[in-house]
Short mmCIF file of C-alpha atoms and ligand atoms in Angstrom, two decimals:
data_model
loop_
_atom_site.label_atom_id
_atom_site.label_comp_id
_atom_site.label_asym_id
_atom_site.label_seq_id
_atom_site.Cartn_x
_atom_site.Cartn_y
_atom_site.Cartn_z
CA MET H 1 -23.40 -5.87 1.91
CA LEU H 2 -21.04 -6.50 -0.94
CA PRO H 3 -21.47 -3.74 -3.51
CA CYS H 4 -23.94 -4.84 -6.13
CA LYS H 5 -21.47 -5.17 -8.99
CA TYR H 6 -19.31 -7.59 -7.02
CA LEU H 7 -22.33 -9.63 -6.02
CA CYS H 8 -23.55 -9.75 -9.62
CA PHE H 9 -20.15 -10.93 -10.69
CA VAL H 10 -20.19 -13.77 -8.23
CA LYS H 11 -23.60 -14.81 -9.50
CA ALA H 12 -22.41 -14.49 -13.11
CA LYS H 13 -19.45 -16.75 -12.42
CA GLU H 14 -21.80 -19.49 -11.26
CA ILE H 15 -23.43 -19.71 -14.63
CA ASP H 16 -20.46 -18.99 -16.84
CA PRO H 17 -19.44 -22.11 -18.73
CA VAL H 18 -15.96 -23.33 -17.94
CA GLY H 19 -13.60 -21.95 -20.51
CA LYS H 20 -15.29 -18.64 -21.28
CA LYS H 21 -13.13 -16.92 -18.72
CA GLY H 22 -10.90 -19.95 -18.58
CA HIS H 23 -7.75 -18.13 -19.64
CA ASP H 24 -7.91 -15.72 -16.72
CA TYR H 25 -8.50 -18.50 -14.33
CA THR H 26 -5.80 -20.85 -15.49
CA THR H 27 -3.35 -17.96 -15.52
CA PHE H 28 -3.72 -17.93 -11.75
CA GLY H 29 -4.20 -21.65 -11.48
CA ILE H 30 -7.93 -21.09 -10.88
CA LYS H 31 -10.72 -23.09 -12.50
CA LYS H 32 -14.37 -23.40 -11.77
CA HIS H 33 -16.96 -26.06 -12.31
CA ASN H 34 -20.69 -25.61 -12.27
CA GLU H 35 -21.78 -29.07 -11.29
CA LEU H 36 -19.56 -29.58 -8.32
CA ASP H 37 -21.27 -30.08 -5.04
CA LYS H 38 -19.54 -28.61 -2.06
CA PHE H 39 -20.25 -31.62 0.09
CA PHE H 40 -19.02 -34.05 -2.52
CA PHE H 41 -15.79 -32.12 -2.94
CA SER H 42 -15.23 -31.80 0.80
CA MET H 43 -12.03 -30.21 2.04
CA HIS H 44 -10.57 -33.65 2.58
CA ASN H 45 -11.09 -35.24 -0.78
CA ALA H 46 -10.15 -31.96 -2.51
CA GLY H 47 -6.93 -32.13 -0.58
CA MET H 48 -6.14 -35.60 -1.77
CA SER H 49 -6.80 -34.79 -5.39
CA HIS H 50 -3.80 -34.17 -7.62
CA ALA H 51 -6.02 -33.55 -10.63
CA ALA H 52 -5.13 -30.82 -13.09
CA GLN H 53 -7.80 -28.44 -11.79
CA PRO H 54 -6.42 -26.96 -8.57
CA ILE H 55 -9.36 -24.74 -7.79
CA LEU H 56 -13.02 -25.63 -8.02
CA THR H 57 -16.11 -23.59 -7.24
CA SER H 58 -19.65 -24.51 -6.57
CA GLY H 59 -22.27 -21.83 -5.94
CA ALA H 60 -20.72 -19.28 -3.61
CA THR H 61 -17.79 -21.56 -2.78
CA LEU H 62 -14.28 -21.65 -4.17
CA PHE H 63 -11.45 -24.06 -3.58
CA VAL H 64 -7.85 -22.95 -3.90
CA ARG H 65 -4.50 -24.63 -3.43
CA SER H 66 -1.83 -22.83 -1.46
CA TYR H 67 1.69 -24.11 -2.10
CA ALA H 68 4.78 -24.20 0.13
CA LYS H 69 8.18 -22.80 -0.85
CA ILE H 70 11.81 -23.55 -0.35
CA ASN H 71 14.74 -21.13 -0.45
CA LEU H 72 17.51 -21.96 -2.90
CA THR H 73 19.41 -19.05 -1.40
CA LEU H 74 18.67 -16.85 1.59
CA GLU H 75 21.10 -14.07 2.23
CA VAL H 76 20.86 -11.52 4.94
CA LEU H 77 22.56 -8.36 3.74
CA GLY H 78 22.17 -6.23 6.83
CA ARG H 79 19.84 -4.85 9.51
CA ARG H 80 17.41 -2.10 8.46
CA VAL H 81 16.32 0.91 10.53
CA ASP H 82 12.76 -0.55 10.76
CA GLY H 83 14.17 -3.55 12.62
CA TYR H 84 13.76 -5.92 9.68
CA HIS H 85 16.65 -7.28 7.65
CA GLU H 86 17.55 -6.56 4.06
CA LEU H 87 17.38 -9.84 2.11
CA ALA H 88 18.34 -11.44 -1.18
CA THR H 89 16.59 -14.78 -1.55
CA VAL H 90 15.69 -17.08 -4.43
CA MET H 91 12.54 -18.98 -3.70
CA GLN H 92 10.65 -21.74 -5.48
CA THR H 93 7.12 -23.04 -4.85
CA VAL H 94 6.85 -26.81 -4.37
CA ASP H 95 3.85 -29.14 -4.75
CA LEU H 96 3.18 -29.49 -1.06
CA TYR H 97 -0.02 -27.55 -0.51
CA ASP H 98 -2.85 -26.61 1.80
CA THR H 99 -6.42 -26.55 0.48
CA ILE H 100 -8.47 -23.51 1.18
CA CYS H 101 -12.22 -23.38 0.69
CA LEU H 102 -13.82 -19.94 0.66
CA THR H 103 -17.56 -19.52 1.12
CA VAL H 104 -19.40 -16.21 0.84
CA THR H 105 -21.84 -15.50 3.71
CA ASP H 106 -24.22 -12.72 4.69
CA GLU H 107 -22.46 -12.27 8.05
CA ASN H 108 -20.34 -9.14 8.22
CA CYS H 109 -17.22 -11.01 9.39
CA VAL H 110 -14.48 -13.45 8.42
CA ARG H 111 -14.40 -16.83 10.12
CA VAL H 112 -11.86 -19.62 9.81
CA VAL H 113 -12.24 -23.33 10.44
CA SER H 114 -8.93 -25.24 10.20
CA THR H 115 -7.79 -28.79 10.59
CA GLN H 116 -5.25 -27.24 13.02
CA PRO H 117 -7.41 -25.76 15.83
CA GLU H 118 -4.65 -23.31 16.84
CA LEU H 119 -5.19 -21.56 13.52
CA ASN H 120 -8.86 -20.83 14.22
CA GLY H 121 -8.33 -17.19 15.24
CA ASP H 122 -8.29 -13.64 13.87
CA ASP H 123 -4.47 -13.60 13.79
CA ASN H 124 -4.48 -16.31 11.10
CA LEU H 125 -2.81 -14.67 8.07
CA ALA H 126 -5.53 -15.98 5.75
CA VAL H 127 -8.16 -14.21 7.87
CA ARG H 128 -6.06 -11.06 7.96
CA ALA H 129 -5.75 -11.15 4.19
CA ALA H 130 -9.53 -11.39 3.74
CA GLN H 131 -10.07 -8.65 6.31
CA ALA H 132 -7.55 -6.39 4.61
CA VAL H 133 -9.43 -6.68 1.32
CA ARG H 134 -12.79 -6.12 3.00
CA GLN H 135 -11.53 -3.04 4.84
CA ARG H 136 -9.77 -1.59 1.84
CA LEU H 137 -12.95 -1.78 -0.27
CA ALA H 138 -15.45 -1.32 2.60
CA LEU H 139 -17.09 -4.67 1.79
CA THR H 140 -19.57 -6.10 4.27
CA GLN H 141 -19.95 -9.51 2.63
CA GLY H 142 -18.67 -12.20 5.02
CA ILE H 143 -16.33 -15.09 4.25
CA VAL H 144 -15.83 -18.46 5.85
CA ILE H 145 -12.35 -19.82 5.27
CA GLU H 146 -11.95 -23.56 5.60
CA LEU H 147 -8.29 -24.45 5.80
CA ASP H 148 -7.08 -28.00 5.33
CA LYS H 149 -3.50 -27.73 6.55
CA ARG H 150 -0.83 -30.02 5.16
CA ILE H 151 2.14 -27.66 5.10
CA PRO H 152 3.78 -27.88 8.51
CA MET H 153 3.55 -24.66 10.55
CA ALA H 154 6.49 -22.57 11.83
CA ALA H 155 8.56 -24.73 9.47
CA GLY H 156 10.35 -22.34 7.09
CA LEU H 157 8.06 -23.37 4.24
CA GLY H 158 5.98 -20.17 4.10
CA GLY H 159 2.65 -21.92 4.74
CA GLY H 160 0.89 -19.01 6.47
CA SER H 161 2.19 -16.47 3.95
CA SER H 162 1.10 -18.72 1.09
CA ASN H 163 -2.42 -19.03 2.59
CA ALA H 164 -2.65 -15.21 2.81
CA ALA H 165 -1.57 -14.71 -0.82
CA ALA H 166 -3.90 -17.46 -2.02
CA VAL H 167 -6.86 -15.72 -0.33
CA LEU H 168 -5.87 -12.35 -1.87
CA LEU H 169 -5.59 -13.81 -5.35
CA ALA H 170 -8.74 -15.88 -5.02
CA LEU H 171 -10.86 -12.92 -3.85
CA GLN H 172 -9.37 -10.66 -6.51
CA GLN H 173 -10.15 -13.14 -9.29
CA TRP H 174 -13.48 -14.37 -7.95
CA TRP H 175 -15.00 -10.99 -7.15
CA GLN H 176 -13.10 -9.07 -9.87
CA LEU H 177 -12.11 -6.52 -7.27
CA PRO H 178 -10.80 -3.09 -8.37
CA LEU H 179 -7.35 -3.77 -6.95
CA SER H 180 -4.27 -3.22 -9.13
CA SER H 181 -1.22 -5.48 -8.88
CA SER H 182 0.44 -2.75 -6.92
CA ASP H 183 -2.51 -2.58 -4.47
CA LEU H 184 -2.30 -6.33 -3.98
CA LEU H 185 1.45 -6.12 -3.45
CA THR H 186 1.00 -3.39 -0.82
CA ILE H 187 -1.59 -5.46 1.05
CA ALA H 188 0.57 -8.56 0.75
CA ALA H 189 3.67 -6.80 2.09
CA SER H 190 1.67 -5.41 5.04
CA LEU H 191 0.75 -9.00 6.00
CA GLY H 192 4.26 -10.50 5.96
CA SER H 193 7.64 -10.45 4.21
CA ASP H 194 7.06 -13.66 2.22
CA VAL H 195 3.48 -12.91 1.13
CA PRO H 196 4.45 -10.84 -1.99
CA PHE H 197 6.44 -13.83 -3.33
CA PHE H 198 3.36 -16.06 -3.19
CA LEU H 199 1.38 -13.63 -5.36
CA THR H 200 3.70 -14.74 -8.15
CA GLY H 201 4.92 -18.14 -6.98
CA GLY H 202 7.14 -20.24 -9.18
CA LEU H 203 10.79 -19.27 -9.12
CA ALA H 204 11.71 -15.71 -8.11
CA LEU H 205 14.36 -13.50 -6.60
CA CYS H 206 13.04 -11.53 -3.63
CA GLU H 207 14.83 -8.51 -2.26
CA GLY H 208 14.35 -5.71 0.23
CA ARG H 209 12.27 -7.08 3.12
CA GLY H 210 11.04 -9.65 0.61
CA GLU H 211 8.59 -7.41 -1.24
CA ARG H 212 10.72 -6.71 -4.36
CA VAL H 213 9.90 -9.80 -6.40
CA THR H 214 11.63 -10.56 -9.72
CA PRO H 215 10.20 -13.67 -11.40
CA LEU H 216 12.86 -15.91 -12.96
CA ALA H 217 12.37 -18.03 -16.10
CA PRO H 218 10.72 -21.33 -15.29
CA HIS H 219 13.75 -23.52 -15.97
CA TRP H 220 14.50 -26.00 -13.29
CA PRO H 221 17.77 -27.86 -12.83
CA ARG H 222 17.78 -31.63 -13.42
CA ALA H 223 19.87 -32.03 -10.27
CA MET H 224 16.88 -30.82 -8.28
CA ARG H 225 14.03 -32.67 -9.97
CA TRP H 226 13.00 -34.21 -6.69
CA LEU H 227 13.06 -32.35 -3.42
CA LEU H 228 12.85 -34.26 -0.17
CA LEU H 229 11.62 -32.02 2.64
CA VAL H 230 12.27 -33.17 6.20
CA LYS H 231 10.84 -31.35 9.23
CA PRO H 232 12.19 -32.26 12.67
CA THR H 233 9.66 -32.18 15.52
CA ILE H 234 10.41 -28.68 16.76
CA GLY H 235 9.01 -25.35 15.52
CA VAL H 236 11.28 -22.33 15.03
CA SER H 237 10.44 -18.68 15.51
CA THR H 238 11.60 -16.65 12.53
CA ALA H 239 11.80 -13.50 14.64
CA ALA H 240 14.09 -15.26 17.21
CA VAL H 241 16.39 -16.54 14.42
CA PHE H 242 16.75 -13.07 12.88
CA ARG H 243 17.19 -11.42 16.26
CA SER H 244 20.10 -13.64 17.26
CA LEU H 245 21.85 -13.59 13.86
CA PRO H 246 25.40 -12.19 14.18
CA ALA H 247 26.57 -9.68 11.57
CA SER H 248 29.36 -12.15 10.68
CA ASP H 249 26.65 -14.21 8.98
CA TYR H 250 25.66 -11.37 6.66
CA THR H 251 26.64 -11.73 2.99
CA ASP H 252 26.48 -9.37 0.03
CA GLY H 253 24.05 -11.12 -2.35
CA THR H 254 26.80 -12.97 -4.29
CA TYR H 255 25.14 -16.39 -3.86
CA SER H 256 21.76 -15.20 -5.04
CA ARG H 257 23.24 -13.37 -8.04
CA ALA H 258 25.22 -16.47 -8.98
CA ILE H 259 22.13 -18.71 -8.83
CA CYS H 260 20.09 -16.18 -10.82
CA ALA H 261 22.83 -16.00 -13.50
CA ALA H 262 23.08 -19.79 -13.71
CA LEU H 263 19.28 -20.19 -13.94
CA GLN H 264 18.94 -17.45 -16.58
CA ALA H 265 21.76 -18.91 -18.66
CA ARG H 266 20.25 -22.38 -18.17
CA ARG H 267 23.55 -23.58 -16.72
CA ASP H 268 23.19 -26.57 -14.46
CA LEU H 269 23.34 -25.70 -10.79
CA ARG H 270 25.83 -27.21 -8.48
CA LEU H 271 24.29 -28.27 -5.22
CA GLU H 272 26.98 -26.30 -3.39
CA ASP H 273 25.55 -23.15 -5.00
CA LEU H 274 22.59 -23.42 -2.64
CA TYR H 275 23.10 -21.15 0.39
CA ASN H 276 21.22 -20.14 3.49
CA GLY H 277 22.73 -17.45 5.75
CA LEU H 278 20.49 -18.43 8.67
CA GLU H 279 21.60 -22.07 8.58
CA ARG H 280 24.83 -21.88 10.61
CA SER H 281 23.04 -20.11 13.44
CA VAL H 282 19.98 -22.39 13.38
CA LEU H 283 22.13 -25.57 13.39
CA GLU H 284 24.03 -24.19 16.38
CA ARG H 285 20.98 -23.15 18.40
CA TYR H 286 18.70 -26.08 17.57
CA PRO H 287 20.47 -29.46 17.98
CA GLU H 288 17.37 -31.24 16.61
CA VAL H 289 17.94 -29.54 13.27
CA ALA H 290 21.66 -30.40 13.29
CA GLN H 291 20.78 -34.02 14.09
CA ALA H 292 18.21 -34.13 11.26
CA ARG H 293 20.78 -32.80 8.84
CA GLU H 294 23.22 -35.54 9.88
CA ASP H 295 20.53 -38.19 9.56
CA ILE H 296 19.60 -37.06 6.02
CA LEU H 297 23.23 -37.11 4.91
CA LYS H 298 23.75 -40.50 6.56
CA ALA H 299 20.68 -41.80 4.70
CA GLY H 300 22.45 -41.01 1.41
CA ALA H 301 21.62 -37.42 0.41
CA ALA H 302 24.48 -35.57 -1.35
CA SER H 303 23.37 -32.17 -0.12
CA VAL H 304 21.07 -30.74 2.51
CA ARG H 305 19.98 -27.09 3.05
CA LEU H 306 17.76 -25.31 5.50
CA SER H 307 14.60 -23.74 4.11
CA GLY H 308 13.90 -20.24 5.38
CA SER H 309 14.50 -19.97 9.12
CA GLY H 310 13.83 -23.74 9.43
CA PRO H 311 13.52 -26.17 10.96
CA THR H 312 12.64 -27.86 7.64
CA LEU H 313 15.62 -29.11 5.63
CA PHE H 314 15.50 -30.07 1.97
CA ALA H 315 17.66 -32.46 -0.05
CA PRO H 316 17.59 -32.30 -3.89
CA PHE H 317 17.85 -35.39 -6.13
CA SER H 318 17.87 -35.93 -9.84
CA GLU H 319 16.50 -39.47 -9.55
CA LEU H 320 13.28 -40.48 -7.89
CA ALA H 321 14.74 -43.81 -6.79
CA SER H 322 17.53 -42.08 -4.79
CA ALA H 323 15.04 -39.66 -3.17
CA THR H 324 12.72 -42.48 -2.19
CA ARG H 325 15.61 -44.57 -0.81
CA VAL H 326 16.71 -41.69 1.41
CA GLN H 327 13.14 -41.04 2.55
CA GLN H 328 12.71 -44.69 3.50
CA HIS H 329 15.97 -44.70 5.47
CA LEU H 330 14.82 -41.82 7.67
CA HIS H 331 13.35 -43.85 10.47
CA THR H 332 13.64 -41.37 13.27
CA PRO H 333 10.21 -41.00 14.89
CA GLY H 334 8.79 -37.53 14.66
CA TYR H 335 10.36 -36.54 11.38
CA GLN H 336 7.77 -35.42 8.85
CA SER H 337 9.03 -35.99 5.31
CA TYR H 338 7.54 -34.96 2.01
CA LEU H 339 8.75 -35.94 -1.48
CA THR H 340 7.96 -32.90 -3.63
CA ARG H 341 8.74 -31.23 -6.97
CA ALA H 342 9.04 -27.65 -8.03
CA ILE H 343 5.72 -26.26 -9.17
CA TYR H 344 4.79 -23.19 -11.22
CA PRO H 345 1.14 -22.44 -10.38
CA ASN H 346 0.95 -19.56 -12.90
CA VAL H 347 2.94 -20.97 -15.82
CA GLU H 348 2.02 -23.71 -18.23
CA ASN H 349 5.32 -24.73 -19.81
CA VAL H 350 8.18 -25.53 -17.54
CA SER H 351 11.49 -26.83 -18.80
CA PHE H 352 14.13 -28.80 -16.97
CA PHE H 353 17.82 -28.27 -17.68
O1 C5P M 401 7.43 -10.37 7.92
P1 C5P M 401 7.23 -11.54 8.81
O2 C5P M 401 6.18 -11.29 9.86
O3 C5P M 401 7.02 -12.82 8.09
O4 C5P M 401 8.61 -11.72 9.56
C1 C5P M 401 8.71 -12.46 10.76
C2 C5P M 401 9.89 -11.95 11.53
O5 C5P M 401 11.10 -12.25 10.84
C3 C5P M 401 9.87 -10.44 11.67
O6 C5P M 401 9.17 -10.12 12.86
C4 C5P M 401 11.34 -10.13 11.77
O7 C5P M 401 11.78 -10.33 13.11
C5 C5P M 401 11.99 -11.18 10.92
N1 C5P M 401 12.30 -10.68 9.58
C6 C5P M 401 13.36 -9.77 9.41
N2 C5P M 401 13.63 -9.32 8.13
C7 C5P M 401 12.94 -9.76 7.06
C8 C5P M 401 11.89 -10.67 7.24
C9 C5P M 401 11.61 -11.13 8.49
O8 C5P M 401 14.01 -9.37 10.38
N3 C5P M 401 13.27 -9.30 5.85
#
């Protein structure tokens, strides 16, 4: 059983009026609502909602949005003795999201039900996140995770990592668990290199394996007001991309430092400042990605970059009309495209250059 104090807290949350603890919740993008009915706010209509309240609870149920990311820079600095690579990467969350619904049960286990059946297993990062918390605190309360997937998988958009971080934050906030930020960070880093970033979200520089996260001021360049994401049909294994990366593609962090300096000084970014050290190798090994890049440029984009280890590419635009025009010109069957914007789940005031 969940220790009594946690259980009491869950009960207390159900009767708390919205707003009493509202500050804590909105800080993490979490809100609750007493009168919501779980069946009315099904996974599907919650997913379609772009309302201001990203997370809703009803009884022992909590909804949470889990956002995708893009990499403005991704630099591989070198190979580490643990087999991973030392990175410098500037990441930004975007408003493409999965909806996660957590329900407390009396079963001593974590179960997942996803719109993508291949994610219905114990190796799902969201399940592993919930299990890590339960094990760490010896909790026996069960959780059912309903996962409405919209972020494409194995796409370089961090969907699985984002789901894991969303579950960690949601459980921490919902159950008021005795986990410090550093505890959460340790659990996050044990789940995957991108998970620590999603604990913060927004705009951040990530170093080391990805676990050293430095949030950057929420100023966003005008030139990148709209972000068109295009995913070719294939999936890409991040491990395979890193394994085959030649040392000649390593850089020294210059691109990331330059972007950070420009963002901090609120200087406008040049699109050529965006950099991904995995891109050359991915374009060479995966012709579908190279073709998609050509197609996006031909459709009128001024600049295209790979996100993470791909295969998703993103093209920034200052004007919505240009972004929409390019999206409409991408007729190739199989491309999934998403017109998105930068999003700061934990910050209220965001300024554009
Ligand atoms: O940490 P995560 O499981 O997300 O990483 C997936 C794979 O990407 C790792 O198995 C590793 O091969 C590679 N990787 C790396 N260096 C990093 C992050 C990921 O080599 N900093």
